[in-house]
Short mmCIF file of C-alpha atoms in Angstrom, two decimals:
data_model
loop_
_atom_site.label_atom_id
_atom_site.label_comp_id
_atom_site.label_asym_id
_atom_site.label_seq_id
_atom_site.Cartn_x
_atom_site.Cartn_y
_atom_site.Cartn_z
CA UNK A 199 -70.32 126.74 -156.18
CA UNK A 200 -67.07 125.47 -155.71
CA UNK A 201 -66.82 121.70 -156.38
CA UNK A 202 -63.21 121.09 -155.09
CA UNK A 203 -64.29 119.66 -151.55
CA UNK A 204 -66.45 116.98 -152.95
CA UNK A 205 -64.10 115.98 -156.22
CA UNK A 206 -61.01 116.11 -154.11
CA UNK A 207 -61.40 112.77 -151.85
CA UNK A 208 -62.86 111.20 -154.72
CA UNK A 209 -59.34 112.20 -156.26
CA UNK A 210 -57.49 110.84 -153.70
CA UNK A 211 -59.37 107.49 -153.80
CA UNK A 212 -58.71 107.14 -157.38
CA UNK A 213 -54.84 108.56 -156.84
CA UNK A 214 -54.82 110.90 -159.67
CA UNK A 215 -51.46 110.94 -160.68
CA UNK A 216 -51.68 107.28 -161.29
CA UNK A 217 -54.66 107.14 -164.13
CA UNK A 218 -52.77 109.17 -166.41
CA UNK A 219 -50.06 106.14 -166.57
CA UNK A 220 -53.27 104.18 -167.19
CA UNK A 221 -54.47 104.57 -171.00
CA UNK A 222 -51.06 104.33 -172.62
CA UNK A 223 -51.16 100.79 -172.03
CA UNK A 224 -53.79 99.58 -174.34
CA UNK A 225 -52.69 102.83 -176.89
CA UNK A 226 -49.41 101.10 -177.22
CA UNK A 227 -51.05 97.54 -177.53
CA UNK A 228 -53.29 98.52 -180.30
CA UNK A 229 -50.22 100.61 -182.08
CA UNK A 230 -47.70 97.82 -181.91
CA UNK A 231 -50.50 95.40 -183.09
CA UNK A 232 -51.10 97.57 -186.02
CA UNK A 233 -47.73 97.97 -187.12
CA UNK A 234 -47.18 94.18 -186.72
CA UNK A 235 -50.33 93.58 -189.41
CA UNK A 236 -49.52 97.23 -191.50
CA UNK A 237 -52.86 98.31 -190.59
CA UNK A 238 -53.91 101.65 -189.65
CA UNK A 239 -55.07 101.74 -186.11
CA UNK A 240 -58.90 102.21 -185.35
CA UNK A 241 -59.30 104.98 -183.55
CA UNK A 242 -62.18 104.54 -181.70
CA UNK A 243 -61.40 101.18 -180.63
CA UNK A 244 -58.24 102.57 -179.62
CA UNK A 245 -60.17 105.07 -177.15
CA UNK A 246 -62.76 102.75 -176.05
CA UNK A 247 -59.85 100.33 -175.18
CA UNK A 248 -58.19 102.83 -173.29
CA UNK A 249 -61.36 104.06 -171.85
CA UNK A 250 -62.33 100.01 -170.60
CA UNK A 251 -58.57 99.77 -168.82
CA UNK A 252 -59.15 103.07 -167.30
CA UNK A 253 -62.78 102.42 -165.24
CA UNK A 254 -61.05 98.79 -164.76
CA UNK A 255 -58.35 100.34 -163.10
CA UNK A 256 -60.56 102.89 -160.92
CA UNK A 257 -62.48 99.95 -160.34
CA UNK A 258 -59.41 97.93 -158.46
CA UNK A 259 -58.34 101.24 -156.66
CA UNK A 260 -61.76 101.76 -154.99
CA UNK A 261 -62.20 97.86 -154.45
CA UNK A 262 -58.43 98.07 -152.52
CA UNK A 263 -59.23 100.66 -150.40
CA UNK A 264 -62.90 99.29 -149.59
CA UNK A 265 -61.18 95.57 -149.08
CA UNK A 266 -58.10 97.46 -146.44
CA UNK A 267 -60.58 100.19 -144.79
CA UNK A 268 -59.47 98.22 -141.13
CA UNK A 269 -55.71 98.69 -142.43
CA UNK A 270 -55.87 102.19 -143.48
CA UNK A 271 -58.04 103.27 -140.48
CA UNK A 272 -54.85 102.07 -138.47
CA UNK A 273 -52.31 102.90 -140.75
CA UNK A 274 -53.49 105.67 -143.22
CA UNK A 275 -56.34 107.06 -141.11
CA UNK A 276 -56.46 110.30 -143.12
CA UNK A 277 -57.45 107.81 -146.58
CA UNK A 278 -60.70 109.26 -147.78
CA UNK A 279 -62.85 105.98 -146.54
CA UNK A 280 -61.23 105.40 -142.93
CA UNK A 281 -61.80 109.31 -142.81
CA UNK A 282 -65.10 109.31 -143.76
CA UNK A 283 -65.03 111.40 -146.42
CA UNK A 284 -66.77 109.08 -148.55
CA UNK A 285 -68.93 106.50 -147.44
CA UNK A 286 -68.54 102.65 -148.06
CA UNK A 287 -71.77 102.38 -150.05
CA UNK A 288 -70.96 105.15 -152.08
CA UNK A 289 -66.98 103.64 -152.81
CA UNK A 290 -69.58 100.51 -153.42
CA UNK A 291 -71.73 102.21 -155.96
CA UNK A 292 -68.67 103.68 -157.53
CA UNK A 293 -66.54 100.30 -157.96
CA UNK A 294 -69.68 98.89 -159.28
CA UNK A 295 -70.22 101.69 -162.23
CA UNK A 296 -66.73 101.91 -163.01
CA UNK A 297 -66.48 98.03 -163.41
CA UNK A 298 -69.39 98.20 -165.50
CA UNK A 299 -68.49 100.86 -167.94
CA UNK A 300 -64.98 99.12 -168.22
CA UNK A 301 -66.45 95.94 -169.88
CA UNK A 302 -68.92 97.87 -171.46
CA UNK A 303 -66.54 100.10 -173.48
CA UNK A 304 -64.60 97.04 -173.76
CA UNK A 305 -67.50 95.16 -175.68
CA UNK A 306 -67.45 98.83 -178.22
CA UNK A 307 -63.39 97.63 -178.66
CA UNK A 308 -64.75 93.99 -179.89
CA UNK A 309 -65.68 90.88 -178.31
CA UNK A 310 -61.88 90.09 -178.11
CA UNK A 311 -61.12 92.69 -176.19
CA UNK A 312 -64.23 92.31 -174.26
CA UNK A 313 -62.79 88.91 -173.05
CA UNK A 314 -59.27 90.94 -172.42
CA UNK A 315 -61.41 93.26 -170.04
CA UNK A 316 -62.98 90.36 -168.33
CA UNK A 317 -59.64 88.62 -167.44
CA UNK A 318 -58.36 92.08 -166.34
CA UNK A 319 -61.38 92.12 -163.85
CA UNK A 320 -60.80 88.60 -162.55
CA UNK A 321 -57.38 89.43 -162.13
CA UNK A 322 -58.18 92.74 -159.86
CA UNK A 323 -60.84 90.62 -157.79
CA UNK A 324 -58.07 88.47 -157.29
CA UNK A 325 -55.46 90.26 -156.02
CA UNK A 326 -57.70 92.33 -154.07
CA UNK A 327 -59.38 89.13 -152.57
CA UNK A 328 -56.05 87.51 -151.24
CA UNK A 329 -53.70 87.31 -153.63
CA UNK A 330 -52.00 90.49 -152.36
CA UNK A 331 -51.10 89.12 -148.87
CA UNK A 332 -49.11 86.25 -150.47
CA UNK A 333 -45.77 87.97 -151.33
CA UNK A 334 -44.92 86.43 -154.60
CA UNK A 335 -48.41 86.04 -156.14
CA UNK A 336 -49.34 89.19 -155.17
CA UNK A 337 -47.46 91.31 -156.75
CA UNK A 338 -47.16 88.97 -160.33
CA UNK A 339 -51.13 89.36 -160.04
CA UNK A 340 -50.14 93.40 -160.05
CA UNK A 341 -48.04 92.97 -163.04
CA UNK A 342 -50.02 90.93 -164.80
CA UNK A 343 -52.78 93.70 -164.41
CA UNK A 344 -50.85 96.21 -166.52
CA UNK A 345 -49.31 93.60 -168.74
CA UNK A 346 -53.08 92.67 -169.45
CA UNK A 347 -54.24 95.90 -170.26
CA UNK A 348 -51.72 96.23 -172.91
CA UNK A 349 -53.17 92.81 -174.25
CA UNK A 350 -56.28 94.21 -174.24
CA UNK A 351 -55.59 97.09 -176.61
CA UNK A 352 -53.76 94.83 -179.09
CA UNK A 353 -57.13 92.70 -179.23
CA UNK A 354 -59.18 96.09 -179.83
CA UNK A 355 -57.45 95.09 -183.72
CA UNK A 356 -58.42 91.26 -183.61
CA UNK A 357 -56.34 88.29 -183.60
CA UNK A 358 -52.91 87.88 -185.51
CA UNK A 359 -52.61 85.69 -188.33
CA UNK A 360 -49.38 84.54 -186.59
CA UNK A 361 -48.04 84.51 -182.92
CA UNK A 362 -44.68 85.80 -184.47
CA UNK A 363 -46.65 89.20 -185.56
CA UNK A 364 -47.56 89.73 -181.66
CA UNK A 365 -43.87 89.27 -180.87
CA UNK A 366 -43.51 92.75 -179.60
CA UNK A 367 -47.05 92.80 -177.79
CA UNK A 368 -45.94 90.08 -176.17
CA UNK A 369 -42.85 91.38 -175.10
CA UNK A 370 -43.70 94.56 -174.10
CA UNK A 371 -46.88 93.03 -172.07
CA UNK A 372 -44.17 90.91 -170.32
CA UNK A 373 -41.72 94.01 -169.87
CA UNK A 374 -44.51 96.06 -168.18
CA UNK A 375 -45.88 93.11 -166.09
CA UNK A 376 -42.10 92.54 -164.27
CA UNK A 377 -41.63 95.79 -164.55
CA UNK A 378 -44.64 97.10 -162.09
CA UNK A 379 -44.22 93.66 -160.03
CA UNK A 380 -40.62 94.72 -159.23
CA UNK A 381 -42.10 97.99 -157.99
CA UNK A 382 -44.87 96.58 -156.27
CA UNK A 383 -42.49 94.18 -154.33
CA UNK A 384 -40.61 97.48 -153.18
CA UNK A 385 -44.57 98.97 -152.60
CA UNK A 386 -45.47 95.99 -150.33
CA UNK A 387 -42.84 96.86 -147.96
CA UNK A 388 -43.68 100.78 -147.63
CA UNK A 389 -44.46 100.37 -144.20
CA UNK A 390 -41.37 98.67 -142.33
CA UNK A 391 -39.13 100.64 -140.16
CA UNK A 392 -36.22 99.45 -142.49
CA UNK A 393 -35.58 100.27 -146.51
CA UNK A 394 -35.64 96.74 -148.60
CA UNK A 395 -31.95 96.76 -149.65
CA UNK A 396 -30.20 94.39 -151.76
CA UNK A 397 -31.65 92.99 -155.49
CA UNK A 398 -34.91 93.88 -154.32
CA UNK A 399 -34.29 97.83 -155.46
CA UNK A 400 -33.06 97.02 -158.80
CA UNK A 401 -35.85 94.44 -160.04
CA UNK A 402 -37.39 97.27 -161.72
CA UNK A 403 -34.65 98.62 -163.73
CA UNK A 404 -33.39 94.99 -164.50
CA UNK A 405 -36.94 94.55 -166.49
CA UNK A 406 -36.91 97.56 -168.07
CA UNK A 407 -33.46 97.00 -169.46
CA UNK A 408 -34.32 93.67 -170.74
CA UNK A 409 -37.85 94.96 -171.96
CA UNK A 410 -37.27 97.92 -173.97
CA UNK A 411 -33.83 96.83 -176.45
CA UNK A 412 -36.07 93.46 -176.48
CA UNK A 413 -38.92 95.48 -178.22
CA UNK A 414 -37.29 97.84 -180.39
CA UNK A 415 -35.38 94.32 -182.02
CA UNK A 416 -38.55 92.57 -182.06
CA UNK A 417 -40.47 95.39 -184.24
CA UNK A 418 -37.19 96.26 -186.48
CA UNK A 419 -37.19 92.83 -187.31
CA UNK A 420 -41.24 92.91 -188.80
CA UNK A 421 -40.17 95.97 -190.96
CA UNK A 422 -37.86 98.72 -192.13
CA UNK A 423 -37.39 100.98 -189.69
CA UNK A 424 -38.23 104.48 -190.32
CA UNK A 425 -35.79 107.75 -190.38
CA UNK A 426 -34.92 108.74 -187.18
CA UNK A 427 -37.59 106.67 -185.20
CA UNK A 428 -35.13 104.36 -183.59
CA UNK A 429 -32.82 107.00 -182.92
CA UNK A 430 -36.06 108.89 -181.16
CA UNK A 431 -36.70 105.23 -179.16
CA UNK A 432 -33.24 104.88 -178.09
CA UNK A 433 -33.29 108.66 -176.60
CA UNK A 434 -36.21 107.86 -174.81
CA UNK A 435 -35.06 104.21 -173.82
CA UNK A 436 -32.00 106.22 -172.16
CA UNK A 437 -33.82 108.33 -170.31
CA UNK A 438 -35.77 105.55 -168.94
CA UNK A 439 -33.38 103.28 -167.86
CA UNK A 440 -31.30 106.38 -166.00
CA UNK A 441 -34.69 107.43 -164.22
CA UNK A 442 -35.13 103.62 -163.14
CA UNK A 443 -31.38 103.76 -162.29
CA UNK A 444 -31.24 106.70 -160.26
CA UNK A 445 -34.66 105.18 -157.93
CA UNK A 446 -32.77 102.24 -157.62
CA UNK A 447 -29.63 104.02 -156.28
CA UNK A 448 -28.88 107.57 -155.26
CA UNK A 449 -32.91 108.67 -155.27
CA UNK A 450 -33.45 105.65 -153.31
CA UNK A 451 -31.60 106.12 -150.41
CA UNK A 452 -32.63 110.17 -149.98
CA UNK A 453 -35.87 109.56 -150.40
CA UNK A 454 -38.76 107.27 -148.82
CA UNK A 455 -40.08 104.65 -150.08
CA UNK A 456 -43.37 105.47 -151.37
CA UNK A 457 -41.49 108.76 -153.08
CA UNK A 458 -39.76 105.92 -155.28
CA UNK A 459 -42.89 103.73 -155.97
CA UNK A 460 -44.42 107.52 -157.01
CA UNK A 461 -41.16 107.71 -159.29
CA UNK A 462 -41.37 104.20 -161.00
CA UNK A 463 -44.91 104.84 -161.65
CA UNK A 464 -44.52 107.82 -163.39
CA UNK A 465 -41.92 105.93 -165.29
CA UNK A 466 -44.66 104.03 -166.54
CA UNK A 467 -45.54 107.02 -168.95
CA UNK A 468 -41.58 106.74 -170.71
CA UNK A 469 -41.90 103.36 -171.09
CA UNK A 470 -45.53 103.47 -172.56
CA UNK A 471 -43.81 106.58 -175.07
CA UNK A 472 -40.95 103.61 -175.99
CA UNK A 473 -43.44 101.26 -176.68
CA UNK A 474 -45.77 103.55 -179.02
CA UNK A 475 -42.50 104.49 -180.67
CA UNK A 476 -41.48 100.88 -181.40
CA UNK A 477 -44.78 100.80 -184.02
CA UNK A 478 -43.39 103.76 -185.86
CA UNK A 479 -44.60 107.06 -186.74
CA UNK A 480 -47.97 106.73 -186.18
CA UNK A 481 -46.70 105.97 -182.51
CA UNK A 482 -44.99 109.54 -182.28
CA UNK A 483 -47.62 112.13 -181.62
CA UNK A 484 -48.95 109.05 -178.63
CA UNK A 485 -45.48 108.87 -177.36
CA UNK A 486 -44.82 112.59 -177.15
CA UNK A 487 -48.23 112.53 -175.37
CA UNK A 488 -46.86 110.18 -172.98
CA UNK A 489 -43.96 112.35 -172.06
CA UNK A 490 -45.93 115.37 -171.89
CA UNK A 491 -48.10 113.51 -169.08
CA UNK A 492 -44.64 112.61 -167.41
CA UNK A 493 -44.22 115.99 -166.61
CA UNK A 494 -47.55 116.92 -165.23
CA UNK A 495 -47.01 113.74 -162.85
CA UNK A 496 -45.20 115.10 -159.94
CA UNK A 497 -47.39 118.17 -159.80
CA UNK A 498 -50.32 116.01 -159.32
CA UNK A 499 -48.55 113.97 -156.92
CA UNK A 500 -47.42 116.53 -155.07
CA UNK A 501 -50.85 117.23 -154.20
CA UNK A 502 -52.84 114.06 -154.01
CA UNK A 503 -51.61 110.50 -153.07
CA UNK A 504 -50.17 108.42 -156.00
CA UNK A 505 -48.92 104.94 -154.17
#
């Protein structure tokens, strides 16, 4: 029997393309961590990090579409709950288990990183419960989302002895939390007749620029570098920053909106590769990962919705 017609609204709910962006944030959190303390990363509370911010972030994409189903039945009527394609109590069910097993493989991570998961899960109830129709707040509470879920893998490894040793946790959390509110401000406006032009386009290369030099100092500064890793991080800081570049500018005026907010997500994956590089070598085999996944991003998107 073939299973595609049942998996492949349940696909679209979920926007595929986006949960591969999803586990590299708590992968680099728990690598930078560890290279902060010199300790070899846990693997398993690695995964089960990475695991919790995954159903936590299936959880928040079934809870937005169950919270807009009047929205998308007059604007995206073809969205696999104004459709009917799946029903409200099973999206119900759904956001229920996958909020569940998030705090639940959370509590395997440690009861750090169990409290991590839980403040990720207020902060989805909240922006799904209002704070997404107040235009600031909203899409800070987005940021903060991702920002948190690369908090949540550092705590998979405990607390530092110091908050100097989380220097580069912190600033990467912060670089990924302005960087995917910039992008969400653009995302909030998908649906007017005219582009956003001005600053608004460039937010999300300005954070990334100030994010990713700010994180390769910070962990240089902790310890030695190591052969050729920093010249590996700048190569893929490059690459990152012209992407973001080129979304803000020429790719941004052929293309529509939601094609960029597709583009800066996918970004997400080089960014998550610089930060897994900033903890050294034990961060290469994750970071080529990372840009591996960057690659099998549009092909997903081209095929299911990822914005």
């Amino acid at each position: 029997m073939n299973s595609t017609p049942t998996l492949a609204p349940w696909f679209r709910l979920l926007r595929l393309p986006n949960l591969l962006t999803v586990p590299g944030d708590p992968v680099a959190g728990t690598l930078l961590a560890a290279a902060a303390v010199s300790r070899v990363p846990d693997g398993l509370a690695m995964a089960a990090a990475a695991g919790a911010s995954l159903c936590l972030y299936a959880f928040g994409l079934i809870l937005n579409d169950l919270m807009d189903i009047e929205t998308d039945r007059a604007e995206r009527p073809d969205r696999p709950l104004p459709s009917g394609e799946i029903s409200v109590p099973q999206a119900r069910m759904a956001a229920i288990a996958m909020a569940l097993s998030g705090l639940n493989l959370a509590l395997t991570a440690g009861r750090l990183a169990l409290y991590a998961a839980a403040v990720l899960a207020a902060l989805i109830i909240l922006y799904n419960g209002g704070a997404k129709r107040i235009p600031v707040a909203g899409v800070l509470t987005m940021g903060l989302c991702r920002g948190t879920s690369l908090v949540l893998g550092a705590l998979a490894l405990g607390m530092p002895a110091s908050a100097c040793q989380w220097l580069p946790v912190l600033l990467a959390a912060a670089g990924l939390t302005l960087y995917v509110a910039a992008f969400s401000a653009l995302a909030a406006r998908e649906m007017e007749a005219e582009k956003p032009q001005g600053a608004l386009r460039w937010l999300p290369f300005a954070a990334l620029l100030a994010a990713l030099p700010a994180v390769l100092v910070a962990a240089a500064a902790q310890r030695r570098p190591e052969p050729l890793i920093p010249v590996v991080y700048v190569f893929l800081m490059v690459m990152t920053l012209m992407r973001a570049w080129l979304l803000g500018g020429v790719m941004y005026r052929l293309q529509p909106v939601p094609a960029t907010i597709g583009g800066h997500i996918r970004n997400l994956l080089m960014a998550q590769a610089c930060f897994c590089l900033a903890a050294g070598s034990r961060g290469l085999l994750p970071a080529l990962f990372f840009v591996l996944l960057s690659f099998i991003f549009p092909r997903l998107a081209a095929r299911f919705y990822s914005s």
